[in-house]
CSV table of C-alpha atoms in Angstrom, one decimal:
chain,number,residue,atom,x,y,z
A,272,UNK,CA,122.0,103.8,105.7
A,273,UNK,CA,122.8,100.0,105.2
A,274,UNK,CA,126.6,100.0,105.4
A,275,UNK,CA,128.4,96.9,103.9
A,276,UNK,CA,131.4,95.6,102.7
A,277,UNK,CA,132.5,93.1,99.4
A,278,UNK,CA,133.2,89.5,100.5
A,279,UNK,CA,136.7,88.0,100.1
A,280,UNK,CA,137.0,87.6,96.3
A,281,UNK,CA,138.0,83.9,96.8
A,282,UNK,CA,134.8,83.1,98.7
A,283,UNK,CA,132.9,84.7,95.6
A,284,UNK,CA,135.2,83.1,92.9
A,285,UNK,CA,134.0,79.6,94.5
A,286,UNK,CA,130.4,80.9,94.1
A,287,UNK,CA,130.4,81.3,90.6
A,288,UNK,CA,133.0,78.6,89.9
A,289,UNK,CA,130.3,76.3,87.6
A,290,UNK,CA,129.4,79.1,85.5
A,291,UNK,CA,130.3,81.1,82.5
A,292,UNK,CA,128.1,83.9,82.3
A,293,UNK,CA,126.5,85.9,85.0
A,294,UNK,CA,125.1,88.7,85.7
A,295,UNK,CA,127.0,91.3,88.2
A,296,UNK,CA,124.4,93.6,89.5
A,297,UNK,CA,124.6,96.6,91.9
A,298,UNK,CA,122.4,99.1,94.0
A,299,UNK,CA,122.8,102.7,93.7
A,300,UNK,CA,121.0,102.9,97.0
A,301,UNK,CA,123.0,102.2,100.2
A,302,UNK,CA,126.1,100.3,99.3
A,303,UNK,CA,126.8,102.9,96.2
A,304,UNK,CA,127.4,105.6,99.4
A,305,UNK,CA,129.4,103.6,101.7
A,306,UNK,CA,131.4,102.5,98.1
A,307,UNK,CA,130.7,98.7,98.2
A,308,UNK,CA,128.5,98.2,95.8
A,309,UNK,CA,127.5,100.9,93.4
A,310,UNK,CA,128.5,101.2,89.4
A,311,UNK,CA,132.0,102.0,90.4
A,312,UNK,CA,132.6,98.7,92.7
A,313,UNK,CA,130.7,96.6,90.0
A,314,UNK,CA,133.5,97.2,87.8
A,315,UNK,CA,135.9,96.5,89.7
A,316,UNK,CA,134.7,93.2,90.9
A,317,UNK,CA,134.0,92.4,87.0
A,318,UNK,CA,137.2,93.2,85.9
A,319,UNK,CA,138.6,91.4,89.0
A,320,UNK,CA,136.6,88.2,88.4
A,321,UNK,CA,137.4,88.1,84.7
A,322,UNK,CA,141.1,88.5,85.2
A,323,UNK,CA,141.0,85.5,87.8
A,324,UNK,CA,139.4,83.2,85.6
A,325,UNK,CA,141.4,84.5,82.9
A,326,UNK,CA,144.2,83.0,84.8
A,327,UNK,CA,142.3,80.1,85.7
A,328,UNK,CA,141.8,79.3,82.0
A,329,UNK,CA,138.4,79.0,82.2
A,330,UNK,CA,137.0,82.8,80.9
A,331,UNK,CA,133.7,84.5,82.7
A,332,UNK,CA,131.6,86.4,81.0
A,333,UNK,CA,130.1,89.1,83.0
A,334,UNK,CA,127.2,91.6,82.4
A,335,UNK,CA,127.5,94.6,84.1
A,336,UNK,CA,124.1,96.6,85.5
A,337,UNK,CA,123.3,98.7,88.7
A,338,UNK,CA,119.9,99.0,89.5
A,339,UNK,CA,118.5,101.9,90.6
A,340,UNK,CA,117.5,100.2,94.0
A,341,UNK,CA,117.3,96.2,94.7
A,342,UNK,CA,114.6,96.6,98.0
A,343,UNK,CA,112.2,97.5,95.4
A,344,UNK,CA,110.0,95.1,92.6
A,345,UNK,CA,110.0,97.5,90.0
A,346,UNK,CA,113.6,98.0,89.5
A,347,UNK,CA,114.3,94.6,90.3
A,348,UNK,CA,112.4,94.2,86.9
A,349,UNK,CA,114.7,96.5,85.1
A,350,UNK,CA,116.9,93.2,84.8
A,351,UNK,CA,114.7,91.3,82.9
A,352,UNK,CA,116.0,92.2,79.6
A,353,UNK,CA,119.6,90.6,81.0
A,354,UNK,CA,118.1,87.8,82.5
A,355,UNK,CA,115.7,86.5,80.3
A,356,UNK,CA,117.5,87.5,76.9
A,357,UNK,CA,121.2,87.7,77.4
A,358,UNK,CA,121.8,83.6,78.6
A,359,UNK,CA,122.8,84.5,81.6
A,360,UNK,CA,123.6,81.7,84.2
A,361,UNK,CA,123.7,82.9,87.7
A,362,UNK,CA,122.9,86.1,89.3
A,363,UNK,CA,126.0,88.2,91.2
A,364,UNK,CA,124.2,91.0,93.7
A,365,UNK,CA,126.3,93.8,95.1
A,366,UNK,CA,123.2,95.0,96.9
A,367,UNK,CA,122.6,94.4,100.8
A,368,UNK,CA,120.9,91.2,101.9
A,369,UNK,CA,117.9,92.5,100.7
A,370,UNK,CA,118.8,92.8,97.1
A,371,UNK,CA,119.7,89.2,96.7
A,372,UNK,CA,116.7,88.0,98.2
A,373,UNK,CA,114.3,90.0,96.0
A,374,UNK,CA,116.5,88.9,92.9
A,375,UNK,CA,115.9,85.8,94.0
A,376,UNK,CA,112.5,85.9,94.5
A,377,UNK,CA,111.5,87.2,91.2
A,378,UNK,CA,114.0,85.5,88.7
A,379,UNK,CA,114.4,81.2,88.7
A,380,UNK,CA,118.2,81.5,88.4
A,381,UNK,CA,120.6,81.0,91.1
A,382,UNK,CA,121.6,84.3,93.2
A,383,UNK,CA,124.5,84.6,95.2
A,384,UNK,CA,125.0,87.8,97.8
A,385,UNK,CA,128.6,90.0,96.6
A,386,UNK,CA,128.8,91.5,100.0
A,387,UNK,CA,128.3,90.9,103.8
A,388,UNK,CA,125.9,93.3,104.7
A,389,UNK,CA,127.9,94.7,108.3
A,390,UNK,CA,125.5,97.0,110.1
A,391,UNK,CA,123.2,100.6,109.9
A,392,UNK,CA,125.3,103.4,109.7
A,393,UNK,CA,126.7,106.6,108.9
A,394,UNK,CA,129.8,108.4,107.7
A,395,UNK,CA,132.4,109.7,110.2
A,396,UNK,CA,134.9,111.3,107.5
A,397,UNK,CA,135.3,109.7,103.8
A,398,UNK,CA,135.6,105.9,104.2
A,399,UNK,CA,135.3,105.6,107.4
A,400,UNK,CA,132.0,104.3,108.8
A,401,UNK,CA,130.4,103.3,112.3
A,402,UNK,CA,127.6,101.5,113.4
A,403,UNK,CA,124.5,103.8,115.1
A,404,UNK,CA,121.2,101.6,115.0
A,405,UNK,CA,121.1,98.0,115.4
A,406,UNK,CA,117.3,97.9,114.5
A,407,UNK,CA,116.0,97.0,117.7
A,408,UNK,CA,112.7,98.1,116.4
A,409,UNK,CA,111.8,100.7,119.7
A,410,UNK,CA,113.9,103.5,119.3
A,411,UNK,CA,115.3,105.0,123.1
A,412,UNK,CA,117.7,107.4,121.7
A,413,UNK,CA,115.8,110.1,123.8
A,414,UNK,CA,116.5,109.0,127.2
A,415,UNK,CA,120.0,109.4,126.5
A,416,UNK,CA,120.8,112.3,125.2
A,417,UNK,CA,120.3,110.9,121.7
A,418,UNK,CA,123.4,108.5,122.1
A,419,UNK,CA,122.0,105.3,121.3
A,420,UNK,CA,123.0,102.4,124.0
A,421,UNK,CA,122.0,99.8,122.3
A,422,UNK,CA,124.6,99.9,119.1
A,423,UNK,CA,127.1,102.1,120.8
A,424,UNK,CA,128.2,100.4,124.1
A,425,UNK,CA,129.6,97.4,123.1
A,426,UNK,CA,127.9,95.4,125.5
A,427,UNK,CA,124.2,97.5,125.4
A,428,UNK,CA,123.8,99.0,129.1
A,429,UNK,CA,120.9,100.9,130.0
A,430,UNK,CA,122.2,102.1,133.2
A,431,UNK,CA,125.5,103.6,133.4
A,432,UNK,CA,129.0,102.8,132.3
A,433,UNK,CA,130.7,99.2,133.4
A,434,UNK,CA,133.8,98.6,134.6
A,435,UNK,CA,135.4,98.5,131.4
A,436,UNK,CA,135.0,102.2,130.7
A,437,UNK,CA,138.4,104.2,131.7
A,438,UNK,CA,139.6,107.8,130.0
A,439,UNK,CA,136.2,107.9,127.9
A,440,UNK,CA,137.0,104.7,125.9
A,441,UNK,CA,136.1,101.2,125.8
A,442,UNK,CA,137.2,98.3,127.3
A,443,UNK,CA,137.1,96.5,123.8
A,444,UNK,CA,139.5,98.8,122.2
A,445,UNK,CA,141.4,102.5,123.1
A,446,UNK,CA,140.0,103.3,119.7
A,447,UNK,CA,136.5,103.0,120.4
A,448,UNK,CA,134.7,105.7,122.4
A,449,UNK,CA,132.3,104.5,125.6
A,450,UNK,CA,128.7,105.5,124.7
A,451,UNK,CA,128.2,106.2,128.6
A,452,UNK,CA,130.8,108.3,128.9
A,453,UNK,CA,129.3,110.5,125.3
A,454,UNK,CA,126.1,110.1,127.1
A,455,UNK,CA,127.3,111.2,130.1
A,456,UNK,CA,128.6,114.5,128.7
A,457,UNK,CA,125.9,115.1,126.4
A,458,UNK,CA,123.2,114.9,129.0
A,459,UNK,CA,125.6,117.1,131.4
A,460,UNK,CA,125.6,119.8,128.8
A,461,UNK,CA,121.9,119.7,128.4
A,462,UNK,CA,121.6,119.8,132.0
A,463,UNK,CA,119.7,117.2,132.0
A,464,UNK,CA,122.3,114.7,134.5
A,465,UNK,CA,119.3,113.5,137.1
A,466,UNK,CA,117.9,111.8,134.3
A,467,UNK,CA,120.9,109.6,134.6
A,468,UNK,CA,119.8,108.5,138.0
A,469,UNK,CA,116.5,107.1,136.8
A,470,UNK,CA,116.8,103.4,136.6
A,471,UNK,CA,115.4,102.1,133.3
A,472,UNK,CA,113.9,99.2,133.2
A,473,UNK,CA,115.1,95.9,131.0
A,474,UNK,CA,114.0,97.2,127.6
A,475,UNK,CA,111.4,95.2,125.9
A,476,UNK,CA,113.4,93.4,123.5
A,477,UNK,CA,110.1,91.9,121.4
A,478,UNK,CA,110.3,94.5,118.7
A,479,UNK,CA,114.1,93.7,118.2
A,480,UNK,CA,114.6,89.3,116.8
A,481,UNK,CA,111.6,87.8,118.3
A,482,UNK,CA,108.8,86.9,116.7
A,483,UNK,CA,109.8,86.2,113.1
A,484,UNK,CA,110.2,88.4,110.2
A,485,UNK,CA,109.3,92.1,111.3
A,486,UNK,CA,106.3,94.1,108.5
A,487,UNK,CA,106.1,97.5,108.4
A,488,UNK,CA,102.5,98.1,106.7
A,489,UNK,CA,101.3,102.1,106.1
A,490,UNK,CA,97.7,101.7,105.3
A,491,UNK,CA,97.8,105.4,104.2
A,492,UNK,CA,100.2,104.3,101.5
A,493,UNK,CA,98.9,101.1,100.1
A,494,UNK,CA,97.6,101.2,96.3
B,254,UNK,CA,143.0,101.8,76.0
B,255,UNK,CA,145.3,102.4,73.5
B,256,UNK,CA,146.7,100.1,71.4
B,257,UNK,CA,150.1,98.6,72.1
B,258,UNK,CA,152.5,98.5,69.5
B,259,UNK,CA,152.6,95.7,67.3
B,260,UNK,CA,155.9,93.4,66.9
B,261,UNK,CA,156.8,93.4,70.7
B,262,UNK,CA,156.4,89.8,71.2
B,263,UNK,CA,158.8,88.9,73.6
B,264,UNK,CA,158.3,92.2,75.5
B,265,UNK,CA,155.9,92.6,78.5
B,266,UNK,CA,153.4,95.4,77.4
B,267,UNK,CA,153.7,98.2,80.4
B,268,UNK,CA,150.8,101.3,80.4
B,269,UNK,CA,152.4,104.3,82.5
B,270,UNK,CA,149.4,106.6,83.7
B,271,UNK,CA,151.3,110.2,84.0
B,272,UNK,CA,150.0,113.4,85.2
B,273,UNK,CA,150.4,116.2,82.7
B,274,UNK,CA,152.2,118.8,85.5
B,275,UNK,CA,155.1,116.0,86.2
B,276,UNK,CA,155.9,112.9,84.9
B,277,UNK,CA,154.6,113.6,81.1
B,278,UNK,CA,156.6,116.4,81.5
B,279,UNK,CA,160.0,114.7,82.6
B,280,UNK,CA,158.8,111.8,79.6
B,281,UNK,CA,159.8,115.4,77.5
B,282,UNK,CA,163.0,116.3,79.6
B,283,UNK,CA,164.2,112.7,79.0
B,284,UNK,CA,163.4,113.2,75.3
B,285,UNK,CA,165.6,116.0,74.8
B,286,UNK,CA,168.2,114.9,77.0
B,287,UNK,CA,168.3,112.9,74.5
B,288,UNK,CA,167.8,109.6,77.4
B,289,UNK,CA,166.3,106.4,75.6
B,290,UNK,CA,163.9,104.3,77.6
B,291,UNK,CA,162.0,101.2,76.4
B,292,UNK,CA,160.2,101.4,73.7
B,293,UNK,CA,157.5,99.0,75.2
B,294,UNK,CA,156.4,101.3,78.2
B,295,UNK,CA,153.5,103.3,76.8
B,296,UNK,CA,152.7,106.6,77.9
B,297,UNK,CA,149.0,107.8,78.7
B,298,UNK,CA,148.6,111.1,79.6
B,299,UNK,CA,146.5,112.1,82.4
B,300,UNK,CA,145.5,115.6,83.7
B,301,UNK,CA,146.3,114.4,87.5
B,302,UNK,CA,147.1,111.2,88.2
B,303,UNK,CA,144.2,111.4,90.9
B,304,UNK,CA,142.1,110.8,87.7
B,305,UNK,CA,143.8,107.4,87.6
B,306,UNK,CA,140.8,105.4,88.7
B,307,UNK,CA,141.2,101.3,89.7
B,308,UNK,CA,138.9,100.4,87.2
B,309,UNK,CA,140.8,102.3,84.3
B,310,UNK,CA,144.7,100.1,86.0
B,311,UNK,CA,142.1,96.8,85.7
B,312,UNK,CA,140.7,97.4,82.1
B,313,UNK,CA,144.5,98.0,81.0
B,314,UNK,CA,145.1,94.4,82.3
B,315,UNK,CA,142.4,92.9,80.9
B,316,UNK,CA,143.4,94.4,77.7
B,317,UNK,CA,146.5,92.8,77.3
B,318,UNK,CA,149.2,95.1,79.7
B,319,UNK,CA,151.7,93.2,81.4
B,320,UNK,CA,152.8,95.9,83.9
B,321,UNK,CA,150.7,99.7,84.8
B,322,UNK,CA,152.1,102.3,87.0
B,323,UNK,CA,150.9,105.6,87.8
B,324,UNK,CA,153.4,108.5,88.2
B,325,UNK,CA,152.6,111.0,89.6
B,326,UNK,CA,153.9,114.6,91.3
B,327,UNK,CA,156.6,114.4,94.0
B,328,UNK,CA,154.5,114.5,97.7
B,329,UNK,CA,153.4,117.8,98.5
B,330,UNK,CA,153.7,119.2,95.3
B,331,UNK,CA,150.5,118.0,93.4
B,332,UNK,CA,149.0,120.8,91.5
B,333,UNK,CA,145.6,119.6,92.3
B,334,UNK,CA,146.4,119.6,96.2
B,335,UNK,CA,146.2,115.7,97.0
B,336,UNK,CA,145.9,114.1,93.6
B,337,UNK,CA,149.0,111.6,93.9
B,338,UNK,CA,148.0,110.8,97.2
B,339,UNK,CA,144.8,109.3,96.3
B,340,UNK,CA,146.3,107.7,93.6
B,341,UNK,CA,148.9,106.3,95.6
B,342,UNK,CA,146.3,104.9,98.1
B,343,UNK,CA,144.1,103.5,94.8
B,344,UNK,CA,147.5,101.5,93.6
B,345,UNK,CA,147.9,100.1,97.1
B,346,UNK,CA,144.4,98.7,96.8
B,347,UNK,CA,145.3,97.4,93.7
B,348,UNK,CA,148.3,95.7,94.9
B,349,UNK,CA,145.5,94.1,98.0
B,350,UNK,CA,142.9,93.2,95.2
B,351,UNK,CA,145.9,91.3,92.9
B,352,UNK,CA,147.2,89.3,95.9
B,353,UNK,CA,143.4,88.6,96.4
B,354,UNK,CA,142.9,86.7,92.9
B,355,UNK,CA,146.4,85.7,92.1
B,356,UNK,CA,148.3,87.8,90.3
B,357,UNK,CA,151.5,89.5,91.6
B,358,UNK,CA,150.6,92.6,92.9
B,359,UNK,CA,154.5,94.2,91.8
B,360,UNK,CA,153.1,94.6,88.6
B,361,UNK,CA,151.3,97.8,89.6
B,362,UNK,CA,153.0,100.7,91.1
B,363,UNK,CA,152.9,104.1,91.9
B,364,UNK,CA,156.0,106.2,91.3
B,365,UNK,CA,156.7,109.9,91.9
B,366,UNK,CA,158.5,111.9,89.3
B,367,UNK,CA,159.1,115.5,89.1
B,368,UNK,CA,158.5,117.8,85.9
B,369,UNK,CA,162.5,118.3,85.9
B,370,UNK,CA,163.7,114.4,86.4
B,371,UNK,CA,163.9,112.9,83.2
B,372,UNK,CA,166.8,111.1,84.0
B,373,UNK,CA,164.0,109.2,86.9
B,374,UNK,CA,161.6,108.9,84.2
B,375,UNK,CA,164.0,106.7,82.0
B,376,UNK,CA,165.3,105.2,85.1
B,377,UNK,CA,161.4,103.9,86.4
B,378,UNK,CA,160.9,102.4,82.6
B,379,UNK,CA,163.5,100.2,82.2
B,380,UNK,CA,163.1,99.2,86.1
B,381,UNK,CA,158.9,98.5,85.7
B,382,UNK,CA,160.2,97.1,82.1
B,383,UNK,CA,163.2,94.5,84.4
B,384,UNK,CA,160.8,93.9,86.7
B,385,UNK,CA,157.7,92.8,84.8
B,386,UNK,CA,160.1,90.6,82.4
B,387,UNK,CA,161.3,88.7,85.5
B,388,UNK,CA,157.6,87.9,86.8
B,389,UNK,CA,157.0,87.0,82.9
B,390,UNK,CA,153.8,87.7,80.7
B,391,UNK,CA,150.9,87.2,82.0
B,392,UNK,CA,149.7,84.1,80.7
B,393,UNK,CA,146.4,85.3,78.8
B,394,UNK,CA,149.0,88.0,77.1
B,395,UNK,CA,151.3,85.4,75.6
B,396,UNK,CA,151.5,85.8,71.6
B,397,UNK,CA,153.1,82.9,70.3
């Protein structure tokens, strides 16, 4: 999943400094599992927001929604009732990037992103994620004992360990494991260690950021 | 959110989340000890206070409290296992969050109180009721 976290409040207080009515919306997609930006966080922030400019002397009015998903039209369109009838002056998203953007596209207000959207993930124990997929776009999980390189070692080696590595952890930090040493000892127990000796060549990094925006398109699925 | 007692207005308004299985009941032992406490601290039961959520501490401010704590079971002896811990974990991200837009983060806490401690439950009111009087009412929450 996308895994993301809410921006420092004062960098979104300055955001919607000019305005006295927005709209706070979250996703219940992504950022409601990795607890940055479901119903639960939308309150908070709300509450947290209103209380600041309570201070401030200068009250915000906030309508609260979650969305069912933001990456797609036709819940987008589910805010349309808020937008268009309720006077609202500025769109708040607690979605990834992508939720922002698609507000954005479909309603003439101004939209400002809640969150910084941190990397693809998953859940090591409750609250605690790490990154496992940077989105290179040509996935090479296989080669190494499904230990991906490019997101785990912190400096994306395709052919063994560097010099940093020492007792299994990264140079960067005791607390972070070395992906060539977990590839090491996963491909050891698979008995698969001569694969190791096979040097890969440079990856093909097209598929990753070049060439513009990357389209998936599934004929099969198109209407 | 209950509503505070009218005819307090010189007195910060303080909400006290607290778990049935400790601190509500030490609110009781205080009672018949016959212990007197102020009479602006209001008491909202709770079945744990792990069922204290942030949002429910925010509202409270919003609605006009001065002062919220949560109190809890004594460390280890939580009837529901880790209740108070989470709680305790929720206030401290409370207390981040406050610092984050301004307002002192001392006037939410997380206290522990045993069933049998009433004497501690007077003791934590009129402390959270001295302490939010010195940072002062929260400006939104002034009535006069």
């Amino acid at each position: 999943m996308v895994v993301a976290e809410r921006k420092p409040i004062q960098e979104i207080m300055a955001m919607v400094a000019e305005y006295n009515k927005i709209l706070l919306v979250g996703c219940k997609g992504c950022v409601t599992v990795c607890c940055a930006g479901g119903t639960k966080e939308v309150g908070i922030l709300a509450s947290a927001l209103r209380i600041a400019r309570k201070k401030e002397g200068k009250p915000l009015e906030i309508v609260e929604r979650t969305l069912e998903r933001q990456c797609d039209p036709e819940y987008i369109e589910q805010a349309s009732d808020v937008i268009e009838k309720d006077g609202v002056e500025a769109i708040l998203s607690m979605a990834c990037s992508v939720g922002p953007q698609y507000m954005a596209k479909r309603y003439n207000i101004p939209v400002y992103p809640a969150l910084n959207t941190t990397f693809i993930g998953g859940a090591l124990e409750h609250g605690v994620w790490a990154e496992f997929c940077q989105a290179c776009g040509n996935c090479i999980i296989h080669y190494f004992g499904g230990i991906c390189p490019v997101s785990r070692c912190s400096k994306s080696l395709f052919n063994g360990p560097c010099g940093g590595s020492a007792k299994g952890k990264c140079e960067i930090s005791p607390e972070v494991d070395c992906a060539w040493q977990l590839i090491y000892d996963r491909m050891k127990d698979l008995g698969k260690l001569d694969e190791l000796a096979k040097v890969f060549p440079v990856k093909d990094w097209s598929t990753s950021r070049d060439g513009g925006p990357r389209k998936v398109v599934r004929e099969d699925m198109k209407l | 959110m209950p509503t505070f007692i009218e005819g307090l207005s010189d007195e910060p308004r303080i909400l006290a989340f607290c778990c049935m299985y400790c601190a509500y009941a030490a609110a009781d032992a205080a009672g018949s000890m016959r212990l007197s406490y102020p009479v602006n601290v209001h008491v909202v039961l709770v079945p744990c206070s792990g069922r204290v959520d942030e949002t429910f501490i925010l509202q409270a401010f919003e609605n006009g409290a001065d002062g919220v704590y949560v109190a809890g079971c004594e460390e280890g002896s939580c009837h529901f296992v880790n209740g108070n811990f989470r709680a305790k974990k929720r206030v401290i991200a409370l207390k981040k969050l406050f610092a984050e837009i301004g307002l002192e983060p001392e006037r939410v806490e997380m206290f522990h109180i045993s069933a049998s401690q009433g004497g501690l439950f007077a003791k934590v009111a009129r402390d959270m009721t001295e302490r939010i009087r010195s940072l002062g009412i929260i400006g939104w929450n002034k009535r006069n």
